[in-house]
PDB file of C-alpha atoms in Angstrom:
ATOM      1  CA  MET Z  86     113.945  85.291  98.775  1.00 43.00           C
ATOM      2  CA  GLY Z  87     117.548  85.398  99.765  1.00 47.00           C
ATOM      3  CA  LEU Z  88     119.951  88.253  99.356  1.00 49.00           C
ATOM      4  CA  PHE Z  89     120.780  87.427  95.732  1.00 51.00           C
ATOM      5  CA  GLY Z  90     117.100  87.098  94.814  1.00 49.00           C
ATOM      6  CA  ASN Z  91     116.512  90.597  96.133  1.00 49.00           C
ATOM      7  CA  LEU Z  92     119.591  91.967  94.364  1.00 52.00           C
ATOM      8  CA  PHE Z  93     118.610  90.528  91.004  1.00 55.00           C
ATOM      9  CA  GLY Z  94     114.936  91.468  91.153  1.00 53.00           C
ATOM     10  CA  LYS Z  95     113.543  87.970  91.615  1.00 58.00           C
ATOM     11  CA  LYS Z  96     111.432  88.874  94.631  1.00 68.00           C
ATOM     12  CA  GLU Z  97     107.798  88.009  94.039  1.00 77.00           C
ATOM     13  CA  VAL Z  98     105.594  91.088  93.741  1.00 90.00           C
ATOM     14  CA  LEU Z  99     102.150  90.504  95.181  1.00 96.00           C
ATOM     15  CA  PRO Z 100      99.117  92.765  95.267  1.00 98.00           C
ATOM     16  CA  PRO Z 101      98.417  94.296  98.682  1.00 98.00           C
ATOM     17  CA  LEU Z 102      95.875  92.608 100.924  1.00 98.00           C
ATOM     18  CA  ASP Z 103      92.631  94.600 101.056  1.00 98.00           C
ATOM     19  CA  PRO Z 104      92.324  95.842 104.665  1.00 97.00           C
ATOM     20  CA  ALA Z 105      88.554  95.246 104.483  1.00 98.00           C
ATOM     21  CA  SER Z 106      88.926  91.613 103.366  1.00 98.00           C
ATOM     22  CA  PRO Z 107      87.974  88.697 105.622  1.00 97.00           C
ATOM     23  CA  ALA Z 108      91.644  87.590 105.661  1.00 97.00           C
ATOM     24  CA  ALA Z 109      92.805  91.021 106.870  1.00 98.00           C
ATOM     25  CA  LYS Z 110      90.144  91.031 109.588  1.00 97.00           C
ATOM     26  CA  ARG Z 111      91.250  87.570 110.731  1.00 97.00           C
ATOM     27  CA  LEU Z 112      94.876  88.732 110.907  1.00 97.00           C
ATOM     28  CA  GLU Z 113      93.833  91.823 112.860  1.00 97.00           C
ATOM     29  CA  LYS Z 114      92.367  89.641 115.642  1.00 96.00           C
ATOM     30  CA  PHE Z 115      95.876  88.274 116.258  1.00 96.00           C
ATOM     31  CA  LYS Z 116      97.786  91.518 115.697  1.00 95.00           C
ATOM     32  CA  THR Z 117      99.684  91.557 119.005  1.00 96.00           C
ATOM     33  CA  GLU Z 118     100.909  87.957 118.700  1.00 96.00           C
ATOM     34  CA  LEU Z 119     101.767  88.314 115.011  1.00 98.00           C
ATOM     35  CA  GLU Z 120     103.747  91.525 115.478  1.00 98.00           C
ATOM     36  CA  ALA Z 121     105.904  89.964 118.206  1.00 97.00           C
ATOM     37  CA  PHE Z 122     106.444  86.824 116.096  1.00 98.00           C
ATOM     38  CA  VAL Z 123     107.278  88.633 112.845  1.00 98.00           C
ATOM     39  CA  ALA Z 124     109.655  91.022 114.618  1.00 97.00           C
ATOM     40  CA  LYS Z 125     111.815  88.122 115.830  1.00 96.00           C
ATOM     41  CA  MET Z 126     111.820  86.182 112.532  1.00 97.00           C
ATOM     42  CA  ASN Z 127     114.387  86.544 109.748  1.00 95.00           C
ATOM     43  CA  ASP Z 128     112.814  84.078 107.336  1.00 96.00           C
ATOM     44  CA  THR Z 129     110.053  84.209 104.735  1.00 96.00           C
ATOM     45  CA  LEU Z 130     106.632  84.124 106.400  1.00 98.00           C
ATOM     46  CA  GLU Z 131     103.398  83.086 104.706  1.00 98.00           C
ATOM     47  CA  PHE Z 132     100.192  83.412 106.709  1.00 98.00           C
ATOM     48  CA  VAL Z 133      96.969  81.445 106.361  1.00 98.00           C
ATOM     49  CA  PRO Z 134      94.339  83.234 108.470  1.00 98.00           C
ATOM     50  CA  ALA Z 135      91.449  81.235 109.943  1.00 95.00           C
ATOM     51  CA  ASP Z 136      88.614  82.238 112.254  1.00 91.00           C
ATOM     52  CA  GLU Z 137      90.067  80.780 115.459  1.00 92.00           C
ATOM     53  CA  ALA Z 138      93.781  80.803 114.592  1.00 96.00           C
ATOM     54  CA  VAL Z 139      96.397  82.103 112.161  1.00 98.00           C
ATOM     55  CA  TYR Z 140      98.787  79.565 110.606  1.00 98.00           C
ATOM     56  CA  CYS Z 141     102.231  80.448 109.271  1.00 98.00           C
ATOM     57  CA  PHE Z 142     104.507  78.621 106.846  1.00 98.00           C
ATOM     58  CA  ILE Z 143     108.081  79.610 107.714  1.00 98.00           C
ATOM     59  CA  GLY Z 144     110.882  79.304 105.167  1.00 97.00           C
ATOM     60  CA  LYS Z 145     110.455  77.836 101.714  1.00 95.00           C
ATOM     61  CA  PRO Z 146     107.358  75.680 101.438  1.00 96.00           C
ATOM     62  CA  PRO Z 147     106.516  73.173 100.121  1.00 94.00           C
ATOM     63  CA  ALA Z 148     109.961  71.600 100.677  1.00 90.00           C
ATOM     64  CA  MET Z 149     111.958  73.312 103.435  1.00 94.00           C
ATOM     65  CA  PHE Z 150     109.649  74.934 105.937  1.00 97.00           C
ATOM     66  CA  GLY Z 151     108.494  75.118 109.501  1.00 96.00           C
ATOM     67  CA  MET Z 152     105.024  75.778 110.798  1.00 97.00           C
ATOM     68  CA  ALA Z 153     103.695  77.972 113.587  1.00 97.00           C
ATOM     69  CA  TRP Z 154     100.191  78.983 114.536  1.00 97.00           C
ATOM     70  CA  PHE Z 155      98.568  81.374 116.944  1.00 97.00           C
ATOM     71  CA  HIS Z 156      95.555  80.402 119.011  1.00 93.00           C
ATOM     72  CA  ASP Z 157      94.214  81.552 122.390  1.00 90.00           C
ATOM     73  CA  GLY Z 158      96.917  84.209 122.649  1.00 90.00           C
ATOM     74  CA  LYS Z 159      99.755  81.694 122.329  1.00 93.00           C
ATOM     75  CA  GLU Z 160     102.291  80.692 119.702  1.00 95.00           C
ATOM     76  CA  HIS Z 161     102.269  76.989 118.820  1.00 96.00           C
ATOM     77  CA  ASN Z 162     104.484  74.922 116.532  1.00 95.00           C
ATOM     78  CA  MET Z 163     105.163  71.294 115.689  1.00 93.00           C
ATOM     79  CA  LYS Z 164     107.488  70.919 118.673  1.00 92.00           C
ATOM     80  CA  THR Z 165     104.890  72.188 121.152  1.00 93.00           C
ATOM     81  CA  LEU Z 166     102.209  70.080 119.467  1.00 91.00           C
ATOM     82  CA  ALA Z 167     104.356  66.955 119.825  1.00 91.00           C
ATOM     83  CA  LYS Z 168     105.010  67.732 123.483  1.00 92.00           C
ATOM     84  CA  ASP Z 169     101.361  68.523 124.298  1.00 91.00           C
ATOM     85  CA  LYS Z 170      99.911  65.538 122.434  1.00 89.00           C
ATOM     86  CA  GLY Z 171     102.746  63.042 122.831  1.00 90.00           C
ATOM     87  CA  LEU Z 172     103.223  62.700 119.071  1.00 89.00           C
ATOM     88  CA  SER Z 173     106.058  60.620 117.652  1.00 91.00           C
ATOM     89  CA  ASN Z 174     108.664  61.969 115.228  1.00 92.00           C
ATOM     90  CA  LYS Z 175     107.112  59.743 112.555  1.00 93.00           C
ATOM     91  CA  LYS Z 176     103.695  61.376 113.101  1.00 92.00           C
ATOM     92  CA  LEU Z 177     105.294  64.843 112.877  1.00 92.00           C
ATOM     93  CA  GLN Z 178     107.053  63.883 109.627  1.00 93.00           C
ATOM     94  CA  ILE Z 179     103.740  62.725 108.152  1.00 94.00           C
ATOM     95  CA  MET Z 180     102.067  65.974 109.211  1.00 94.00           C
ATOM     96  CA  SER Z 181     104.898  68.035 107.725  1.00 95.00           C
ATOM     97  CA  LEU Z 182     104.710  66.100 104.456  1.00 96.00           C
ATOM     98  CA  LYS Z 183     100.937  66.600 104.283  1.00 96.00           C
ATOM     99  CA  LEU Z 184     101.283  70.331 105.017  1.00 97.00           C
ATOM    100  CA  GLY Z 185     103.803  70.626 102.153  1.00 97.00           C
ATOM    101  CA  GLU Z 186     101.418  68.754  99.844  1.00 98.00           C
ATOM    102  CA  ALA Z 187      98.529  71.029 100.858  1.00 98.00           C
ATOM    103  CA  TYR Z 188     100.657  74.116 100.189  1.00 98.00           C
ATOM    104  CA  GLN Z 189     101.699  72.812  96.780  1.00 98.00           C
ATOM    105  CA  LYS Z 190      98.117  71.895  95.858  1.00 97.00           C
ATOM    106  CA  HIS Z 191      96.978  75.485  96.449  1.00 97.00           C
ATOM    107  CA  MET Z 192     100.045  77.358  95.086  1.00 93.00           C
ATOM    108  CA  GLY Z 193      98.097  78.628  92.081  1.00 93.00           C
ATOM    109  CA  GLU Z 194      95.482  80.393  94.184  1.00 96.00           C
ATOM    110  CA  PRO Z 195      95.717  84.160  94.724  1.00 96.00           C
ATOM    111  CA  SER Z 196      97.991  85.429  97.471  1.00 98.00           C
ATOM    112  CA  PHE Z 197      98.649  88.931  98.724  1.00 98.00           C
ATOM    113  CA  SER Z 198     101.171  90.936 100.692  1.00 98.00           C
ATOM    114  CA  THR Z 199     100.707  92.884 103.874  1.00 98.00           C
ATOM    115  CA  THR Z 200     103.027  94.510 106.376  1.00 98.00           C
ATOM    116  CA  ILE Z 201     103.343  93.253 109.942  1.00 98.00           C
ATOM    117  CA  ALA Z 202     105.909  94.708 112.358  1.00 97.00           C
ATOM    118  CA  GLY Z 203     107.437  96.654 109.466  1.00 97.00           C
ATOM    119  CA  LYS Z 204     108.069  93.517 107.380  1.00 97.00           C
ATOM    120  CA  SER Z 205     106.341  92.399 104.214  1.00 97.00           C
ATOM    121  CA  VAL Z 206     104.656  89.006 104.567  1.00 98.00           C
ATOM    122  CA  LYS Z 207     102.610  86.852 102.231  1.00 98.00           C
ATOM    123  CA  VAL Z 208      98.960  86.068 102.966  1.00 98.00           C
ATOM    124  CA  HIS Z 209      97.025  83.113 101.548  1.00 98.00           C
ATOM    125  CA  PRO Z 210      93.300  83.862 101.957  1.00 98.00           C
ATOM    126  CA  SER Z 211      92.333  80.535 100.346  1.00 96.00           C
ATOM    127  CA  ASP Z 212      89.468  78.773 102.119  1.00 95.00           C
ATOM    128  CA  ALA Z 213      90.632  75.467 100.659  1.00 97.00           C
ATOM    129  CA  LEU Z 214      94.214  75.852 101.940  1.00 98.00           C
ATOM    130  CA  ARG Z 215      92.933  77.002 105.321  1.00 96.00           C
ATOM    131  CA  ASN Z 216      90.642  73.965 105.571  1.00 96.00           C
ATOM    132  CA  ASP Z 217      93.465  71.602 104.590  1.00 97.00           C
ATOM    133  CA  VAL Z 218      95.883  73.097 107.136  1.00 97.00           C
ATOM    134  CA  VAL Z 219      93.300  72.943 109.931  1.00 95.00           C
ATOM    135  CA  GLN Z 220      92.465  69.356 109.011  1.00 95.00           C
ATOM    136  CA  ILE Z 221      96.121  68.281 109.005  1.00 95.00           C
ATOM    137  CA  ILE Z 222      97.139  69.983 112.248  1.00 93.00           C
ATOM    138  CA  HIS Z 223      94.038  69.431 114.335  1.00 86.00           C
ATOM    139  CA  ILE Z 224      92.523  66.242 112.955  1.00 78.00           C
ATOM    140  CA  LEU Z 225      95.691  64.220 112.326  1.00 59.00           C
ATOM    141  CA  GLU Z 226      97.118  65.076 115.725  1.00 53.00           C
TER     142      GLU Z 226
END
């Protein structure tokens, strides 16, 4: 939410993420990377924790957003993926569109809040969303 959303009480109130939940344990494995990332960001962050990585929608999905993920101690994003895999802009646009569609498809599923680096972030523990994101980023590449 922007400044006016916060001023007028439109900020979404989410239940806290249970620290004993599988999603919280997945986030904990990437704590160092996530804290450094969240500390430098000034945008809305929505995390999708997986076993081998944590994915993050940045901004206002499903329309205006970026994507980052953390794997093997490193931060990755669409730009690094394109560079590493030699993907075209067209391929990146298709991936971004599919990620937005996946987000929208699972918007009705429960989400929670947690605090990372002193900032409140949203967590999507959905297995279905996680599977879709993994499929789009790692299979379509």
